[in-house]
PDB file of C-alpha atoms in Angstrom:
ATOM      1  CA  UNK K   1      31.942 -51.073 -54.948  1.00  0.00           C
ATOM      2  CA  UNK K   2      34.627 -49.921 -52.516  1.00  0.00           C
ATOM      3  CA  UNK K   3      37.348 -51.688 -54.560  1.00  0.00           C
ATOM      4  CA  UNK K   4      36.047 -50.086 -57.749  1.00  0.00           C
ATOM      5  CA  UNK K   5      36.064 -46.623 -56.195  1.00  0.00           C
ATOM      6  CA  UNK K   6      39.555 -47.243 -54.801  1.00  0.00           C
ATOM      7  CA  UNK K   7      40.838 -48.164 -58.299  1.00  0.00           C
ATOM      8  CA  UNK K   8      39.458 -44.925 -59.754  1.00  0.00           C
ATOM      9  CA  UNK K   9      40.811 -42.945 -56.798  1.00  0.00           C
ATOM     10  CA  UNK K  10      44.250 -44.518 -57.289  1.00  0.00           C
ATOM     11  CA  UNK K  11      44.330 -43.395 -60.916  1.00  0.00           C
ATOM     12  CA  UNK K  12      43.117 -39.915 -60.062  1.00  0.00           C
ATOM     13  CA  UNK K  13      45.765 -39.621 -57.352  1.00  0.00           C
ATOM     14  CA  UNK K  14      48.551 -40.832 -59.679  1.00  0.00           C
ATOM     15  CA  UNK K  15      47.499 -38.333 -62.348  1.00  0.00           C
ATOM     16  CA  UNK K  16      47.236 -35.503 -59.790  1.00  0.00           C
ATOM     17  CA  UNK K  17      50.591 -36.151 -58.076  1.00  0.00           C
ATOM     18  CA  UNK K  18      52.595 -37.460 -61.019  1.00  0.00           C
ATOM     19  CA  UNK K  19      53.687 -40.388 -58.858  1.00  0.00           C
ATOM     20  CA  UNK K  20      54.766 -43.658 -60.492  1.00  0.00           C
ATOM     21  CA  UNK K  21      54.434 -46.973 -58.667  1.00  0.00           C
ATOM     22  CA  UNK K  22      57.134 -49.635 -58.829  1.00  0.00           C
ATOM     23  CA  UNK K  23      56.432 -52.352 -61.370  1.00  0.00           C
ATOM     24  CA  UNK K  24      57.748 -55.509 -62.982  1.00  0.00           C
ATOM     25  CA  UNK K  25      56.902 -56.898 -66.375  1.00  0.00           C
ATOM     26  CA  UNK K  26      55.083 -55.423 -69.326  1.00  0.00           C
ATOM     27  CA  UNK K  27      53.023 -52.296 -68.893  1.00  0.00           C
ATOM     28  CA  UNK K  28      49.747 -51.491 -70.650  1.00  0.00           C
ATOM     29  CA  UNK K  29      48.697 -47.973 -71.636  1.00  0.00           C
ATOM     30  CA  UNK K  30      45.138 -46.767 -72.088  1.00  0.00           C
ATOM     31  CA  UNK K  31      44.535 -43.481 -73.896  1.00  0.00           C
ATOM     32  CA  UNK K  32      41.423 -41.321 -73.709  1.00  0.00           C
ATOM     33  CA  UNK K  33      41.423 -38.487 -76.240  1.00  0.00           C
ATOM     34  CA  UNK K  34      38.734 -36.497 -74.487  1.00  0.00           C
ATOM     35  CA  UNK K  35      36.983 -33.283 -75.360  1.00  0.00           C
ATOM     36  CA  UNK K  36      38.215 -31.595 -72.168  1.00  0.00           C
ATOM     37  CA  UNK K  37      41.370 -33.597 -71.370  1.00  0.00           C
ATOM     38  CA  UNK K  38      43.623 -36.212 -72.885  1.00  0.00           C
ATOM     39  CA  UNK K  39      44.583 -38.917 -70.390  1.00  0.00           C
ATOM     40  CA  UNK K  40      47.173 -41.697 -70.495  1.00  0.00           C
ATOM     41  CA  UNK K  41      46.750 -44.390 -67.820  1.00  0.00           C
ATOM     42  CA  UNK K  42      49.364 -47.093 -67.207  1.00  0.00           C
ATOM     43  CA  UNK K  43      48.702 -50.420 -65.497  1.00  0.00           C
ATOM     44  CA  UNK K  44      50.880 -53.472 -64.899  1.00  0.00           C
ATOM     45  CA  UNK K  45      50.127 -56.997 -66.096  1.00  0.00           C
ATOM     46  CA  UNK K  46      47.710 -57.482 -63.156  1.00  0.00           C
ATOM     47  CA  UNK K  47      45.907 -54.210 -64.052  1.00  0.00           C
ATOM     48  CA  UNK K  48      47.279 -52.441 -60.970  1.00  0.00           C
ATOM     49  CA  UNK K  49      47.506 -48.656 -61.548  1.00  0.00           C
ATOM     50  CA  UNK K  50      51.146 -47.645 -62.050  1.00  0.00           C
ATOM     51  CA  UNK K  51      51.069 -44.108 -63.451  1.00  0.00           C
ATOM     52  CA  UNK K  52      48.899 -41.588 -65.210  1.00  0.00           C
ATOM     53  CA  UNK K  53      49.118 -38.224 -66.877  1.00  0.00           C
ATOM     54  CA  UNK K  54      46.591 -35.729 -68.183  1.00  0.00           C
ATOM     55  CA  UNK K  55      46.551 -32.445 -70.064  1.00  0.00           C
ATOM     56  CA  UNK K  56      43.837 -30.138 -71.377  1.00  0.00           C
ATOM     57  CA  UNK K  57      42.849 -30.821 -74.967  1.00  0.00           C
ATOM     58  CA  UNK K  58      41.403 -28.451 -77.528  1.00  0.00           C
ATOM     59  CA  UNK K  59      41.862 -30.752 -80.500  1.00  0.00           C
ATOM     60  CA  UNK K  60      38.852 -33.017 -79.876  1.00  0.00           C
ATOM     61  CA  UNK K  61      35.150 -32.122 -80.072  1.00  0.00           C
ATOM     62  CA  UNK K  62      32.507 -34.690 -79.105  1.00  0.00           C
ATOM     63  CA  UNK K  63      34.804 -37.620 -79.849  1.00  0.00           C
ATOM     64  CA  UNK K  64      35.925 -36.225 -83.209  1.00  0.00           C
ATOM     65  CA  UNK K  65      39.473 -35.030 -83.864  1.00  0.00           C
ATOM     66  CA  UNK K  66      39.349 -31.456 -85.142  1.00  0.00           C
ATOM     67  CA  UNK K  67      43.123 -30.855 -85.097  1.00  0.00           C
ATOM     68  CA  UNK K  68      45.111 -33.969 -85.969  1.00  0.00           C
ATOM     69  CA  UNK K  69      48.558 -32.381 -85.617  1.00  0.00           C
ATOM     70  CA  UNK K  70      47.808 -30.924 -82.175  1.00  0.00           C
ATOM     71  CA  UNK K  71      46.419 -34.285 -81.007  1.00  0.00           C
ATOM     72  CA  UNK K  72      49.563 -36.152 -82.116  1.00  0.00           C
ATOM     73  CA  UNK K  73      51.804 -33.537 -80.466  1.00  0.00           C
ATOM     74  CA  UNK K  74      49.914 -33.757 -77.155  1.00  0.00           C
ATOM     75  CA  UNK K  75      49.913 -37.568 -77.002  1.00  0.00           C
ATOM     76  CA  UNK K  76      53.605 -37.653 -78.002  1.00  0.00           C
ATOM     77  CA  UNK K  77      54.449 -35.213 -75.197  1.00  0.00           C
ATOM     78  CA  UNK K  78      52.452 -37.120 -72.562  1.00  0.00           C
ATOM     79  CA  UNK K  79      53.941 -40.460 -73.683  1.00  0.00           C
ATOM     80  CA  UNK K  80      57.498 -39.063 -73.478  1.00  0.00           C
ATOM     81  CA  UNK K  81      56.865 -37.669 -69.978  1.00  0.00           C
ATOM     82  CA  UNK K  82      55.567 -41.037 -68.745  1.00  0.00           C
ATOM     83  CA  UNK K  83      58.449 -42.943 -70.354  1.00  0.00           C
ATOM     84  CA  UNK K  84      60.929 -40.599 -68.659  1.00  0.00           C
ATOM     85  CA  UNK K  85      59.293 -41.012 -65.245  1.00  0.00           C
ATOM     86  CA  UNK K  86      58.950 -44.788 -65.593  1.00  0.00           C
ATOM     87  CA  UNK K  87      62.405 -45.199 -67.186  1.00  0.00           C
ATOM     88  CA  UNK K  88      60.950 -47.573 -69.769  1.00  0.00           C
ATOM     89  CA  UNK K  89      59.526 -47.493 -73.270  1.00  0.00           C
ATOM     90  CA  UNK K  90      55.756 -47.676 -73.688  1.00  0.00           C
ATOM     91  CA  UNK K  91      55.301 -49.189 -77.160  1.00  0.00           C
ATOM     92  CA  UNK K  92      51.663 -50.347 -76.974  1.00  0.00           C
ATOM     93  CA  UNK K  93      48.374 -48.651 -76.219  1.00  0.00           C
ATOM     94  CA  UNK K  94      44.656 -49.163 -76.342  1.00  0.00           C
ATOM     95  CA  UNK K  95      42.162 -46.346 -76.767  1.00  0.00           C
ATOM     96  CA  UNK K  96      38.714 -45.572 -75.453  1.00  0.00           C
ATOM     97  CA  UNK K  97      36.214 -43.843 -77.727  1.00  0.00           C
ATOM     98  CA  UNK K  98      32.723 -42.476 -77.203  1.00  0.00           C
ATOM     99  CA  UNK K  99      30.043 -44.944 -78.306  1.00  0.00           C
ATOM    100  CA  UNK K 100      28.516 -44.223 -81.674  1.00  0.00           C
ATOM    101  CA  UNK K 101      31.438 -42.363 -83.266  1.00  0.00           C
ATOM    102  CA  UNK K 102      31.951 -43.097 -86.945  1.00  0.00           C
ATOM    103  CA  UNK K 103      34.427 -45.641 -88.235  1.00  0.00           C
ATOM    104  CA  UNK K 104      36.371 -42.753 -89.778  1.00  0.00           C
ATOM    105  CA  UNK K 105      36.691 -41.051 -86.390  1.00  0.00           C
ATOM    106  CA  UNK K 106      37.824 -44.321 -84.845  1.00  0.00           C
ATOM    107  CA  UNK K 107      40.521 -44.647 -87.530  1.00  0.00           C
ATOM    108  CA  UNK K 108      41.602 -41.051 -86.889  1.00  0.00           C
ATOM    109  CA  UNK K 109      42.099 -41.837 -83.205  1.00  0.00           C
ATOM    110  CA  UNK K 110      44.168 -44.876 -84.153  1.00  0.00           C
ATOM    111  CA  UNK K 111      46.274 -42.702 -86.494  1.00  0.00           C
ATOM    112  CA  UNK K 112      46.888 -40.166 -83.702  1.00  0.00           C
ATOM    113  CA  UNK K 113      48.206 -42.887 -81.405  1.00  0.00           C
ATOM    114  CA  UNK K 114      50.357 -44.367 -84.166  1.00  0.00           C
ATOM    115  CA  UNK K 115      51.652 -40.880 -84.983  1.00  0.00           C
ATOM    116  CA  UNK K 116      52.680 -40.554 -81.325  1.00  0.00           C
ATOM    117  CA  UNK K 117      54.708 -43.769 -81.535  1.00  0.00           C
ATOM    118  CA  UNK K 118      52.261 -46.320 -80.154  1.00  0.00           C
ATOM    119  CA  UNK K 119      51.293 -49.641 -81.672  1.00  0.00           C
ATOM    120  CA  UNK K 120      47.519 -49.764 -81.124  1.00  0.00           C
ATOM    121  CA  UNK K 121      46.350 -53.055 -79.606  1.00  0.00           C
ATOM    122  CA  UNK K 122      42.640 -52.290 -79.139  1.00  0.00           C
ATOM    123  CA  UNK K 123      39.990 -49.600 -79.484  1.00  0.00           C
ATOM    124  CA  UNK K 124      36.846 -49.950 -77.370  1.00  0.00           C
ATOM    125  CA  UNK K 125      33.987 -47.662 -76.387  1.00  0.00           C
ATOM    126  CA  UNK K 126      34.506 -45.763 -73.113  1.00  0.00           C
ATOM    127  CA  UNK K 127      31.708 -47.241 -70.961  1.00  0.00           C
ATOM    128  CA  UNK K 128      32.643 -50.791 -71.973  1.00  0.00           C
ATOM    129  CA  UNK K 129      36.295 -50.064 -71.132  1.00  0.00           C
ATOM    130  CA  UNK K 130      35.244 -48.693 -67.744  1.00  0.00           C
ATOM    131  CA  UNK K 131      33.131 -51.786 -67.067  1.00  0.00           C
ATOM    132  CA  UNK K 132      36.116 -54.032 -67.827  1.00  0.00           C
ATOM    133  CA  UNK K 133      38.479 -52.054 -65.562  1.00  0.00           C
ATOM    134  CA  UNK K 134      35.931 -51.947 -62.748  1.00  0.00           C
ATOM    135  CA  UNK K 135      34.992 -55.620 -63.240  1.00  0.00           C
ATOM    136  CA  UNK K 136      31.287 -54.873 -63.589  1.00  0.00           C
ATOM    137  CA  UNK K 137      29.429 -57.882 -64.986  1.00  0.00           C
ATOM    138  CA  UNK K 138      25.794 -56.868 -64.466  1.00  0.00           C
ATOM    139  CA  UNK K 139      24.364 -53.373 -64.549  1.00  0.00           C
ATOM    140  CA  UNK K 140      25.019 -50.108 -66.294  1.00  0.00           C
ATOM    141  CA  UNK K 141      28.083 -47.952 -66.720  1.00  0.00           C
ATOM    142  CA  UNK K 142      27.590 -44.293 -67.498  1.00  0.00           C
ATOM    143  CA  UNK K 143      30.614 -42.346 -68.734  1.00  0.00           C
ATOM    144  CA  UNK K 144      30.031 -38.608 -68.489  1.00  0.00           C
ATOM    145  CA  UNK K 145      32.649 -36.711 -70.438  1.00  0.00           C
ATOM    146  CA  UNK K 146      33.296 -33.143 -71.434  1.00  0.00           C
ATOM    147  CA  UNK K 147      31.615 -33.555 -74.815  1.00  0.00           C
ATOM    148  CA  UNK K 148      29.862 -36.935 -74.833  1.00  0.00           C
ATOM    149  CA  UNK K 149      28.044 -39.234 -72.436  1.00  0.00           C
ATOM    150  CA  UNK K 150      28.050 -42.977 -73.084  1.00  0.00           C
ATOM    151  CA  UNK K 151      26.093 -45.800 -71.491  1.00  0.00           C
ATOM    152  CA  UNK K 152      26.738 -49.551 -71.595  1.00  0.00           C
ATOM    153  CA  UNK K 153      24.320 -52.138 -70.206  1.00  0.00           C
ATOM    154  CA  UNK K 154      25.934 -55.406 -69.143  1.00  0.00           C
ATOM    155  CA  UNK K 155      24.463 -58.806 -68.332  1.00  0.00           C
ATOM    156  CA  UNK K 156      26.554 -61.831 -67.350  1.00  0.00           C
ATOM    157  CA  UNK K 157      29.718 -59.944 -68.298  1.00  0.00           C
ATOM    158  CA  UNK K 158      28.571 -59.157 -71.841  1.00  0.00           C
ATOM    159  CA  UNK K 159      27.583 -55.794 -73.226  1.00  0.00           C
ATOM    160  CA  UNK K 160      23.977 -56.073 -74.407  1.00  0.00           C
ATOM    161  CA  UNK K 161      23.413 -52.412 -75.251  1.00  0.00           C
ATOM    162  CA  UNK K 162      25.581 -49.331 -75.830  1.00  0.00           C
TER     163      UNK K 162
END
């Protein structure tokens, strides 16, 4: 549990300070278009936190995009800031979504990321994404957000209920 808390603390600290860790190889970007904040988190090929950035969002309500243009503009701005700090292009991203959102809302999130210049590699529900990052194989992950709360139950590394 201490390692899991340290990983979350590392991301929070990187987002708060704007610090970028040294890295080698390909970087991966995770995007959370949240009701309260939009967050971009960058990890290296070993999933070590490298950088993160966050900004308040008013374009999302309960996992649904209510202002497409504003969402694209915000993600584009955050992506550009991270690329400048890291001195590298970030071409790929994955996204986390609240469980239970419609397929149309999921497509809208994909279109926002593509509009911001990302090639989308994966879209997964938020609690399942958190379980993967935290390496939780058995138990429950509860993701409390500004507009939605999601729960995933895992057994033997597989999600059995969301």
